Each structure stands twice: as structure tokens, then as C-alpha cells.
Amino acid sequence: VGYLYLQEFLPGNTSDLRIVVVGERIWGFFRGVKKNDFRASGSGLNDYDTPVPADIVRKSYEITQLLGTQSLCFDYVKAQDGSYKIIEISYGYENKTVAGCRGYWDKDLVYHEDRIMPVECILKDFIKE
């Protein structure tokens, strides 16, 4: 209470990029924007086929490591110059949405075709510790 958070509106985006990091696993997919809206969150228009930029996968993993967290999700949108900007970081995300990904990257950016769920990874990592 008592604060106001503003962020710059980046027009022209028809989707955002969702990246989820759990331990040393990273998932990524695009989320479309509903007609007459500017938000992709909750749209249900998930695109698991468009290639995710490797530099964004790496950046998300590095930020998670710098923050010392086990599980984070990032939402990115494209700026006018073509670069991706983080618009949100959260610990909460919908596990079943991420489950649509055909695979994940490891910390070395090697892609694994395996439909493992983030919640499984959280549990496996916890038990391993």
C-alpha cells in the first residue's frame, strides 16, 4: 500500500514470450494476445512451435542463478528496436500451460525432447537436496 508501479507500454506486440526456469531446466513458448486486448496473460493462445531465441533462454537462466531462486517465470515483449524486454518476473505460473512444451533446455542450452512437468522437477530437485 502506498506505492504506484508504472511500466512503459510497448505497442505492436501480438504475443509475449514466457520462459520458465526450474533448477537447471528452462522451458519457453509464446502466448498470443486476444483480439482488442494488449495482454497475452491468460489468453490461452499458446504457441509452442515458434522458435524461442537462445539468448533469452540463457538470460533467464542467468537471472535465476543471480537471484538464487529455484523456480521463476519471465514474461518478455519485443521493443521497437527488436530486443526483448522483461515485463514481469514471478514465482507463480500454470504448470499445465508449460506442459504443452515438447521439451526443455538444460543450463548448457542443450535441448531435451521430454515433456517433463515443472512441478516434477521442483520435487525431484527438493528430494535430491
PDB file of N, CA and C in Angstrom, residues 7-15 33 38-39 75-81 83-87:
ATOM      1  N   GLN A   7       4.932   0.991 -15.925  1.00  0.00           N
ATOM      2  CA  GLN A   7       5.907   0.490 -16.883  1.00  0.00           C
ATOM      3  C   GLN A   7       5.552   1.031 -18.254  1.00  0.00           C
ATOM      4  N   GLU A   8       6.561   1.164 -19.067  1.00  0.00           N
ATOM      5  CA  GLU A   8       6.364   1.691 -20.407  1.00  0.00           C
ATOM      6  C   GLU A   8       5.555   0.700 -21.242  1.00  0.00           C
ATOM      7  N   PHE A   9       4.555   1.182 -21.965  1.00  0.00           N
ATOM      8  CA  PHE A   9       3.780   0.349 -22.873  1.00  0.00           C
ATOM      9  C   PHE A   9       4.579   0.186 -24.156  1.00  0.00           C
ATOM     10  N   LEU A  10       4.756  -1.056 -24.587  1.00  0.00           N
ATOM     11  CA  LEU A  10       5.474  -1.348 -25.822  1.00  0.00           C
ATOM     12  C   LEU A  10       4.456  -1.823 -26.857  1.00  0.00           C
ATOM     13  N   PRO A  11       4.016  -0.922 -27.746  1.00  0.00           N
ATOM     14  CA  PRO A  11       2.930  -1.236 -28.691  1.00  0.00           C
ATOM     15  C   PRO A  11       3.366  -2.192 -29.799  1.00  0.00           C
ATOM     16  N   GLY A  12       2.353  -2.766 -30.443  1.00  0.00           N
ATOM     17  CA  GLY A  12       2.609  -3.576 -31.628  1.00  0.00           C
ATOM     18  C   GLY A  12       2.893  -5.043 -31.360  1.00  0.00           C
ATOM     19  N   ASN A  13       2.838  -5.477 -30.126  1.00  0.00           N
ATOM     20  CA  ASN A  13       3.108  -6.873 -29.821  1.00  0.00           C
ATOM     21  C   ASN A  13       1.836  -7.704 -29.977  1.00  0.00           C
ATOM     22  N   THR A  14       1.946  -8.786 -30.718  1.00  0.00           N
ATOM     23  CA  THR A  14       0.822  -9.711 -30.868  1.00  0.00           C
ATOM     24  C   THR A  14       0.991 -10.925 -29.963  1.00  0.00           C
ATOM     25  N   SER A  15       2.094 -10.948 -29.222  1.00  0.00           N
ATOM     26  CA  SER A  15       2.366 -12.040 -28.292  1.00  0.00           C
ATOM     27  C   SER A  15       3.403 -11.588 -27.280  1.00  0.00           C
ATOM     28  N   VAL A  33      -1.969 -12.655 -28.042  1.00  0.00           N
ATOM     29  CA  VAL A  33      -2.839 -11.621 -27.471  1.00  0.00           C
ATOM     30  C   VAL A  33      -4.231 -11.793 -28.067  1.00  0.00           C
ATOM     31  N   PHE A  38      -4.306  -6.085 -25.175  1.00  0.00           N
ATOM     32  CA  PHE A  38      -2.854  -5.947 -25.329  1.00  0.00           C
ATOM     33  C   PHE A  38      -2.119  -6.942 -24.456  1.00  0.00           C
ATOM     34  N   ARG A  39      -2.861  -7.749 -23.695  1.00  0.00           N
ATOM     35  CA  ARG A  39      -2.239  -8.698 -22.764  1.00  0.00           C
ATOM     36  C   ARG A  39      -2.304 -10.119 -23.327  1.00  0.00           C
ATOM     37  N   ASP A  75       8.205 -13.021 -18.292  1.00  0.00           N
ATOM     38  CA  ASP A  75       7.433 -12.624 -19.462  1.00  0.00           C
ATOM     39  C   ASP A  75       8.209 -11.517 -20.165  1.00  0.00           C
ATOM     40  N   TYR A  76       8.409 -11.693 -21.464  1.00  0.00           N
ATOM     41  CA  TYR A  76       9.135 -10.737 -22.291  1.00  0.00           C
ATOM     42  C   TYR A  76       8.224 -10.236 -23.409  1.00  0.00           C
ATOM     43  N   VAL A  77       8.416  -8.987 -23.812  1.00  0.00           N
ATOM     44  CA  VAL A  77       7.814  -8.469 -25.040  1.00  0.00           C
ATOM     45  C   VAL A  77       8.913  -7.819 -25.867  1.00  0.00           C
ATOM     46  N   LYS A  78       8.632  -7.672 -27.149  1.00  0.00           N
ATOM     47  CA  LYS A  78       9.603  -7.089 -28.063  1.00  0.00           C
ATOM     48  C   LYS A  78       9.476  -5.574 -28.073  1.00  0.00           C
ATOM     49  N   ALA A  79      10.612  -4.905 -27.946  1.00  0.00           N
ATOM     50  CA  ALA A  79      10.658  -3.447 -28.050  1.00  0.00           C
ATOM     51  C   ALA A  79      10.758  -3.054 -29.530  1.00  0.00           C
ATOM     52  N   GLN A  80      10.610  -1.773 -29.808  1.00  0.00           N
ATOM     53  CA  GLN A  80      10.665  -1.272 -31.187  1.00  0.00           C
ATOM     54  C   GLN A  80      11.987  -1.601 -31.871  1.00  0.00           C
ATOM     55  N   ASP A  81      13.077  -1.697 -31.094  1.00  0.00           N
ATOM     56  CA  ASP A  81      14.389  -1.991 -31.680  1.00  0.00           C
ATOM     57  C   ASP A  81      14.617  -3.483 -31.901  1.00  0.00           C
ATOM     58  N   SER A  83      14.703  -5.850 -29.588  1.00  0.00           N
ATOM     59  CA  SER A  83      15.197  -6.540 -28.394  1.00  0.00           C
ATOM     60  C   SER A  83      14.021  -6.958 -27.516  1.00  0.00           C
ATOM     61  N   TYR A  84      14.241  -7.966 -26.700  1.00  0.00           N
ATOM     62  CA  TYR A  84      13.213  -8.418 -25.775  1.00  0.00           C
ATOM     63  C   TYR A  84      13.416  -7.761 -24.418  1.00  0.00           C
ATOM     64  N   LYS A  85      12.330  -7.308 -23.831  1.00  0.00           N
ATOM     65  CA  LYS A  85      12.343  -6.649 -22.521  1.00  0.00           C
ATOM     66  C   LYS A  85      11.513  -7.456 -21.535  1.00  0.00           C
ATOM     67  N   ILE A  86      12.032  -7.621 -20.336  1.00  0.00           N
ATOM     68  CA  ILE A  86      11.273  -8.309 -19.288  1.00  0.00           C
ATOM     69  C   ILE A  86      10.169  -7.372 -18.815  1.00  0.00           C
ATOM     70  N   ILE A  87       8.942  -7.875 -18.798  1.00  0.00           N
ATOM     71  CA  ILE A  87       7.836  -7.073 -18.273  1.00  0.00           C
ATOM     72  C   ILE A  87       7.317  -7.625 -16.949  1.00  0.00           C
TER      73      ILE A  87
END
